[in-house]
Amino acid sequence: MTEERRPADGPAYPTPASPDWPIVETVVEYETPWYAGGYDLVEQPDGSRKRYYWAELPPAAVIVARDGDQVVMVEQYRPAIRETHLELPAGIVEPGETFAAAGARELREETGYDPADVSLLAAFWTATGVLRHRRGIVFAEGLEPVEASLETNEFLRVETVPVAEALDVARAGPANDATLEGLLLAREDGLL
């Protein structure tokens, strides 16, 4: 992926190399509609060179949506790991879009809830040993029902879970990182 993505509430990537770790060469070995993969040939601080492999994905927003004493979640099958998960709604941040705007859009599209207010709780890199992927955790509230607009590959069921049980439900498994991160951050901020 050669184009630069710059959500307004997160840095663009790829990020510049450290002067102590110059990139000699970047090779993209494959590109798909979902991600690209390749390696950087890096000169390490001792002068040796090594290939560091990566997969690059566009940034994603994960939405912690509170509706009264309920958290909105979606149940969907994840073909990559062959499991059905009950998880927080999430989706790709489009070019020029902020994590918050993407979170509001994805919540509307996937669940049929339009939030009155969204805020970014945190934006961070994930799985930094192999991924070039930023994630933003967005909190949404003041939900109004609207018509959902699922994409052709989205087969999901919307479910609400009591706030007091949401983390236990997410931990019961199968669990995923984005849902656990989102719930923990929202709880830490006193939102759940």
PDB file of C-alpha atoms in Angstrom:
ATOM      1  CA  MET A   1       0.000   0.000   0.000  1.00  0.00           C
ATOM      2  CA  THR A   2       1.773   3.047  -1.175  1.00  0.00           C
ATOM      3  CA  GLU A   3      -0.762   5.744  -0.417  1.00  0.00           C
ATOM      4  CA  GLU A   4      -0.505   7.545   2.888  1.00  0.00           C
ATOM      5  CA  ARG A   5      -3.428   7.392   5.292  1.00  0.00           C
ATOM      6  CA  ARG A   6      -3.820  10.249   7.752  1.00  0.00           C
ATOM      7  CA  PRO A   7      -6.860  10.153  10.012  1.00  0.00           C
ATOM      8  CA  ALA A   8      -7.232  13.569  11.635  1.00  0.00           C
ATOM      9  CA  ASP A   9      -6.926  12.068  15.109  1.00  0.00           C
ATOM     10  CA  GLY A  10      -3.956   9.790  14.385  1.00  0.00           C
ATOM     11  CA  PRO A  11      -0.588   9.961  12.646  1.00  0.00           C
ATOM     12  CA  ALA A  12      -0.036   8.927   9.059  1.00  0.00           C
ATOM     13  CA  TYR A  13       1.917   5.800   8.302  1.00  0.00           C
ATOM     14  CA  PRO A  14       4.283   4.408   7.290  1.00  0.00           C
ATOM     15  CA  THR A  15       6.266   6.394   9.812  1.00  0.00           C
ATOM     16  CA  PRO A  16       9.800   7.597   9.105  1.00  0.00           C
ATOM     17  CA  ALA A  17      12.699   5.304   9.939  1.00  0.00           C
ATOM     18  CA  SER A  18      14.885   5.951  12.940  1.00  0.00           C
ATOM     19  CA  PRO A  19      18.302   7.386  12.022  1.00  0.00           C
ATOM     20  CA  ASP A  20      19.785   4.525  14.078  1.00  0.00           C
ATOM     21  CA  TRP A  21      17.839   1.953  12.035  1.00  0.00           C
ATOM     22  CA  PRO A  22      17.962   3.146   8.387  1.00  0.00           C
ATOM     23  CA  ILE A  23      15.791   1.343   5.875  1.00  0.00           C
ATOM     24  CA  VAL A  24      17.955   0.163   2.992  1.00  0.00           C
ATOM     25  CA  GLU A  25      15.064  -1.198   0.942  1.00  0.00           C
ATOM     26  CA  THR A  26      11.305  -1.730   1.235  1.00  0.00           C
ATOM     27  CA  VAL A  27       9.774  -4.602  -0.716  1.00  0.00           C
ATOM     28  CA  VAL A  28       6.023  -5.147  -1.062  1.00  0.00           C
ATOM     29  CA  GLU A  29       5.664  -8.867  -1.778  1.00  0.00           C
ATOM     30  CA  TYR A  30       1.882  -8.985  -2.104  1.00  0.00           C
ATOM     31  CA  GLU A  31      -1.139  -6.724  -2.069  1.00  0.00           C
ATOM     32  CA  THR A  32      -4.761  -7.649  -1.492  1.00  0.00           C
ATOM     33  CA  PRO A  33      -7.884  -5.511  -1.175  1.00  0.00           C
ATOM     34  CA  TRP A  34      -7.562  -5.940   2.633  1.00  0.00           C
ATOM     35  CA  TYR A  35      -3.835  -5.548   3.299  1.00  0.00           C
ATOM     36  CA  ALA A  36      -0.314  -5.519   1.885  1.00  0.00           C
ATOM     37  CA  GLY A  37       2.683  -7.488   3.066  1.00  0.00           C
ATOM     38  CA  GLY A  38       6.395  -7.316   2.608  1.00  0.00           C
ATOM     39  CA  TYR A  39       9.592  -6.428   4.377  1.00  0.00           C
ATOM     40  CA  ASP A  40      12.024  -3.659   5.115  1.00  0.00           C
ATOM     41  CA  LEU A  41      15.711  -4.431   4.771  1.00  0.00           C
ATOM     42  CA  VAL A  42      17.015  -2.563   7.812  1.00  0.00           C
ATOM     43  CA  GLU A  43      20.524  -1.622   8.832  1.00  0.00           C
ATOM     44  CA  GLN A  44      20.703  -2.381  12.527  1.00  0.00           C
ATOM     45  CA  PRO A  45      22.721  -0.256  14.987  1.00  0.00           C
ATOM     46  CA  ASP A  46      25.669  -2.695  14.815  1.00  0.00           C
ATOM     47  CA  GLY A  47      25.876  -2.282  10.999  1.00  0.00           C
ATOM     48  CA  SER A  48      24.365  -5.678  10.144  1.00  0.00           C
ATOM     49  CA  ARG A  49      21.309  -5.911   7.889  1.00  0.00           C
ATOM     50  CA  LYS A  50      18.119  -7.852   8.470  1.00  0.00           C
ATOM     51  CA  ARG A  51      14.714  -8.225   6.820  1.00  0.00           C
ATOM     52  CA  TYR A  52      11.834  -7.204   9.075  1.00  0.00           C
ATOM     53  CA  TYR A  53       8.556  -8.557   7.684  1.00  0.00           C
ATOM     54  CA  TRP A  54       5.281  -6.684   8.046  1.00  0.00           C
ATOM     55  CA  ALA A  55       1.645  -6.683   7.043  1.00  0.00           C
ATOM     56  CA  GLU A  56      -0.014  -3.290   6.596  1.00  0.00           C
ATOM     57  CA  LEU A  57      -3.704  -2.768   7.211  1.00  0.00           C
ATOM     58  CA  PRO A  58      -5.691   0.456   7.128  1.00  0.00           C
ATOM     59  CA  PRO A  59      -6.569   2.018  10.490  1.00  0.00           C
ATOM     60  CA  ALA A  60      -9.687   0.725  12.232  1.00  0.00           C
ATOM     61  CA  ALA A  61     -12.174   2.135  14.718  1.00  0.00           C
ATOM     62  CA  VAL A  62     -13.636  -0.023  17.492  1.00  0.00           C
ATOM     63  CA  ILE A  63     -16.830   1.314  19.037  1.00  0.00           C
ATOM     64  CA  VAL A  64     -17.916   1.032  22.661  1.00  0.00           C
ATOM     65  CA  ALA A  65     -21.558   2.067  22.315  1.00  0.00           C
ATOM     66  CA  ARG A  66     -23.545   2.555  25.503  1.00  0.00           C
ATOM     67  CA  ASP A  67     -27.330   2.602  25.394  1.00  0.00           C
ATOM     68  CA  GLY A  68     -28.516   3.251  28.947  1.00  0.00           C
ATOM     69  CA  ASP A  69     -27.334   0.299  31.010  1.00  0.00           C
ATOM     70  CA  GLN A  70     -26.507  -1.768  27.900  1.00  0.00           C
ATOM     71  CA  VAL A  71     -23.445  -2.108  25.628  1.00  0.00           C
ATOM     72  CA  VAL A  72     -24.143  -2.725  21.941  1.00  0.00           C
ATOM     73  CA  MET A  73     -22.247  -5.694  20.518  1.00  0.00           C
ATOM     74  CA  VAL A  74     -22.378  -7.746  17.334  1.00  0.00           C
ATOM     75  CA  GLU A  75     -22.117 -11.480  16.876  1.00  0.00           C
ATOM     76  CA  GLN A  76     -20.331 -12.527  13.720  1.00  0.00           C
ATOM     77  CA  TYR A  77     -18.387 -15.404  12.271  1.00  0.00           C
ATOM     78  CA  ARG A  78     -14.685 -14.690  11.667  1.00  0.00           C
ATOM     79  CA  PRO A  79     -13.536 -16.898   8.759  1.00  0.00           C
ATOM     80  CA  ALA A  80      -9.819 -16.192   9.370  1.00  0.00           C
ATOM     81  CA  ILE A  81      -9.949 -17.968  12.736  1.00  0.00           C
ATOM     82  CA  ARG A  82     -13.084 -20.067  12.096  1.00  0.00           C
ATOM     83  CA  GLU A  83     -14.950 -18.849  15.178  1.00  0.00           C
ATOM     84  CA  THR A  84     -18.065 -16.864  15.953  1.00  0.00           C
ATOM     85  CA  HIS A  85     -17.422 -13.915  18.264  1.00  0.00           C
ATOM     86  CA  LEU A  86     -19.585 -11.575  20.266  1.00  0.00           C
ATOM     87  CA  GLU A  87     -17.599  -8.360  19.905  1.00  0.00           C
ATOM     88  CA  LEU A  88     -17.736  -4.613  19.734  1.00  0.00           C
ATOM     89  CA  PRO A  89     -18.676  -3.116  16.360  1.00  0.00           C
ATOM     90  CA  ALA A  90     -15.641  -2.043  14.333  1.00  0.00           C
ATOM     91  CA  GLY A  91     -14.570  -1.004  10.877  1.00  0.00           C
ATOM     92  CA  ILE A  92     -12.006   0.597   8.620  1.00  0.00           C
ATOM     93  CA  VAL A  93     -11.237   4.317   8.805  1.00  0.00           C
ATOM     94  CA  GLU A  94     -11.688   5.744   5.321  1.00  0.00           C
ATOM     95  CA  PRO A  95      -9.038   8.146   3.913  1.00  0.00           C
ATOM     96  CA  GLY A  96      -9.537  11.615   5.392  1.00  0.00           C
ATOM     97  CA  GLU A  97     -11.853  10.312   8.110  1.00  0.00           C
ATOM     98  CA  THR A  98     -11.156  10.549  11.852  1.00  0.00           C
ATOM     99  CA  PHE A  99     -11.439   7.569  14.180  1.00  0.00           C
ATOM    100  CA  ALA A 100     -14.487   9.221  15.780  1.00  0.00           C
ATOM    101  CA  ALA A 101     -16.240   9.833  12.449  1.00  0.00           C
ATOM    102  CA  ALA A 102     -15.466   6.286  11.308  1.00  0.00           C
ATOM    103  CA  GLY A 103     -16.778   4.930  14.607  1.00  0.00           C
ATOM    104  CA  ALA A 104     -20.078   6.797  14.253  1.00  0.00           C
ATOM    105  CA  ARG A 105     -20.456   5.665  10.621  1.00  0.00           C
ATOM    106  CA  GLU A 106     -19.607   2.028  11.365  1.00  0.00           C
ATOM    107  CA  LEU A 107     -21.990   1.963  14.336  1.00  0.00           C
ATOM    108  CA  ARG A 108     -24.835   3.234  12.120  1.00  0.00           C
ATOM    109  CA  GLU A 109     -24.014   0.832   9.286  1.00  0.00           C
ATOM    110  CA  GLU A 110     -23.496  -2.301  11.394  1.00  0.00           C
ATOM    111  CA  THR A 111     -25.992  -1.900  14.217  1.00  0.00           C
ATOM    112  CA  GLY A 112     -28.608   0.615  13.133  1.00  0.00           C
ATOM    113  CA  TYR A 113     -27.756   2.990  16.009  1.00  0.00           C
ATOM    114  CA  ASP A 114     -26.903   6.618  15.293  1.00  0.00           C
ATOM    115  CA  PRO A 115     -24.893   8.184  18.134  1.00  0.00           C
ATOM    116  CA  ALA A 116     -25.510  11.746  19.329  1.00  0.00           C
ATOM    117  CA  ASP A 117     -21.973  11.918  20.695  1.00  0.00           C
ATOM    118  CA  VAL A 118     -18.718  10.107  19.943  1.00  0.00           C
ATOM    119  CA  SER A 119     -15.291  10.586  21.457  1.00  0.00           C
ATOM    120  CA  LEU A 120     -11.904   9.015  20.903  1.00  0.00           C
ATOM    121  CA  LEU A 121     -10.697   7.187  24.026  1.00  0.00           C
ATOM    122  CA  ALA A 122      -7.327   6.101  22.624  1.00  0.00           C
ATOM    123  CA  ALA A 123      -5.480   5.530  19.355  1.00  0.00           C
ATOM    124  CA  PHE A 124      -2.524   3.156  19.217  1.00  0.00           C
ATOM    125  CA  TRP A 125      -0.498   0.723  17.141  1.00  0.00           C
ATOM    126  CA  THR A 126      -1.376  -2.979  17.416  1.00  0.00           C
ATOM    127  CA  ALA A 127       0.880  -6.057  17.237  1.00  0.00           C
ATOM    128  CA  THR A 128       3.922  -3.878  16.555  1.00  0.00           C
ATOM    129  CA  GLY A 129       6.240  -6.819  15.959  1.00  0.00           C
ATOM    130  CA  VAL A 130       4.568  -7.593  12.635  1.00  0.00           C
ATOM    131  CA  LEU A 131       1.679  -5.221  11.862  1.00  0.00           C
ATOM    132  CA  ARG A 132       1.470  -1.681  10.563  1.00  0.00           C
ATOM    133  CA  HIS A 133      -2.006  -1.090  11.889  1.00  0.00           C
ATOM    134  CA  ARG A 134      -3.493   1.649  14.052  1.00  0.00           C
ATOM    135  CA  ARG A 135      -6.618   1.186  16.095  1.00  0.00           C
ATOM    136  CA  GLY A 136      -8.818   3.836  17.650  1.00  0.00           C
ATOM    137  CA  ILE A 137     -11.225   3.048  20.470  1.00  0.00           C
ATOM    138  CA  VAL A 138     -14.307   5.275  20.211  1.00  0.00           C
ATOM    139  CA  PHE A 139     -17.015   5.751  22.831  1.00  0.00           C
ATOM    140  CA  ALA A 140     -20.547   6.421  21.552  1.00  0.00           C
ATOM    141  CA  GLU A 141     -23.664   7.443  23.447  1.00  0.00           C
ATOM    142  CA  GLY A 142     -27.062   9.036  22.883  1.00  0.00           C
ATOM    143  CA  LEU A 143     -28.055   6.244  20.506  1.00  0.00           C
ATOM    144  CA  GLU A 144     -31.068   6.586  18.214  1.00  0.00           C
ATOM    145  CA  PRO A 145     -32.349   3.675  16.105  1.00  0.00           C
ATOM    146  CA  VAL A 146     -31.868   4.044  12.331  1.00  0.00           C
ATOM    147  CA  GLU A 147     -31.729   1.564   9.492  1.00  0.00           C
ATOM    148  CA  ALA A 148     -28.553  -0.521   9.346  1.00  0.00           C
ATOM    149  CA  SER A 149     -26.623  -0.666   6.063  1.00  0.00           C
ATOM    150  CA  LEU A 150     -24.550  -3.847   6.040  1.00  0.00           C
ATOM    151  CA  GLU A 151     -21.883  -4.531   3.449  1.00  0.00           C
ATOM    152  CA  THR A 152     -22.098  -7.688   1.334  1.00  0.00           C
ATOM    153  CA  ASN A 153     -19.625  -9.525   3.575  1.00  0.00           C
ATOM    154  CA  GLU A 154     -21.274  -8.546   6.872  1.00  0.00           C
ATOM    155  CA  PHE A 155     -23.495 -11.238   8.304  1.00  0.00           C
ATOM    156  CA  LEU A 156     -23.998 -10.236  11.898  1.00  0.00           C
ATOM    157  CA  ARG A 157     -26.523 -10.112  14.672  1.00  0.00           C
ATOM    158  CA  VAL A 158     -26.812  -7.124  17.000  1.00  0.00           C
ATOM    159  CA  GLU A 159     -26.998  -7.940  20.698  1.00  0.00           C
ATOM    160  CA  THR A 160     -27.024  -5.738  23.775  1.00  0.00           C
ATOM    161  CA  VAL A 161     -25.282  -6.819  26.957  1.00  0.00           C
ATOM    162  CA  PRO A 162     -25.727  -5.269  30.407  1.00  0.00           C
ATOM    163  CA  VAL A 163     -22.863  -2.879  31.201  1.00  0.00           C
ATOM    164  CA  ALA A 164     -22.162  -4.753  34.440  1.00  0.00           C
ATOM    165  CA  GLU A 165     -21.705  -8.035  32.522  1.00  0.00           C
ATOM    166  CA  ALA A 166     -20.005  -6.801  29.315  1.00  0.00           C
ATOM    167  CA  LEU A 167     -16.409  -7.516  30.306  1.00  0.00           C
ATOM    168  CA  ASP A 168     -17.270 -10.948  31.711  1.00  0.00           C
ATOM    169  CA  VAL A 169     -19.185 -11.785  28.522  1.00  0.00           C
ATOM    170  CA  ALA A 170     -16.233 -10.653  26.379  1.00  0.00           C
ATOM    171  CA  ARG A 171     -13.751 -12.659  28.469  1.00  0.00           C
ATOM    172  CA  ALA A 172     -15.903 -15.798  28.387  1.00  0.00           C
ATOM    173  CA  GLY A 173     -14.746 -16.345  24.835  1.00  0.00           C
ATOM    174  CA  PRO A 174     -14.018 -16.746  22.303  1.00  0.00           C
ATOM    175  CA  ALA A 175     -12.392 -13.452  23.159  1.00  0.00           C
ATOM    176  CA  ASN A 176     -10.638 -10.917  20.936  1.00  0.00           C
ATOM    177  CA  ASP A 177      -8.217  -8.113  21.642  1.00  0.00           C
ATOM    178  CA  ALA A 178     -10.237  -5.204  20.248  1.00  0.00           C
ATOM    179  CA  THR A 179     -13.299  -5.966  22.367  1.00  0.00           C
ATOM    180  CA  LEU A 180     -11.297  -6.467  25.549  1.00  0.00           C
ATOM    181  CA  GLU A 181      -9.263  -3.293  24.913  1.00  0.00           C
ATOM    182  CA  GLY A 182     -12.354  -1.220  24.209  1.00  0.00           C
ATOM    183  CA  LEU A 183     -14.261  -2.368  27.267  1.00  0.00           C
ATOM    184  CA  LEU A 184     -11.259  -1.985  29.564  1.00  0.00           C
ATOM    185  CA  LEU A 185     -10.454   1.513  28.322  1.00  0.00           C
ATOM    186  CA  ALA A 186     -14.081   2.629  28.655  1.00  0.00           C
ATOM    187  CA  ARG A 187     -14.290   1.149  32.145  1.00  0.00           C
ATOM    188  CA  GLU A 188     -11.006   2.806  33.155  1.00  0.00           C
ATOM    189  CA  ASP A 189     -12.388   6.156  31.967  1.00  0.00           C
ATOM    190  CA  GLY A 190     -15.528   5.656  34.085  1.00  0.00           C
ATOM    191  CA  LEU A 191     -17.797   5.276  31.062  1.00  0.00           C
ATOM    192  CA  LEU A 192     -18.942   1.715  31.871  1.00  0.00           C
TER     193      LEU A 192
END
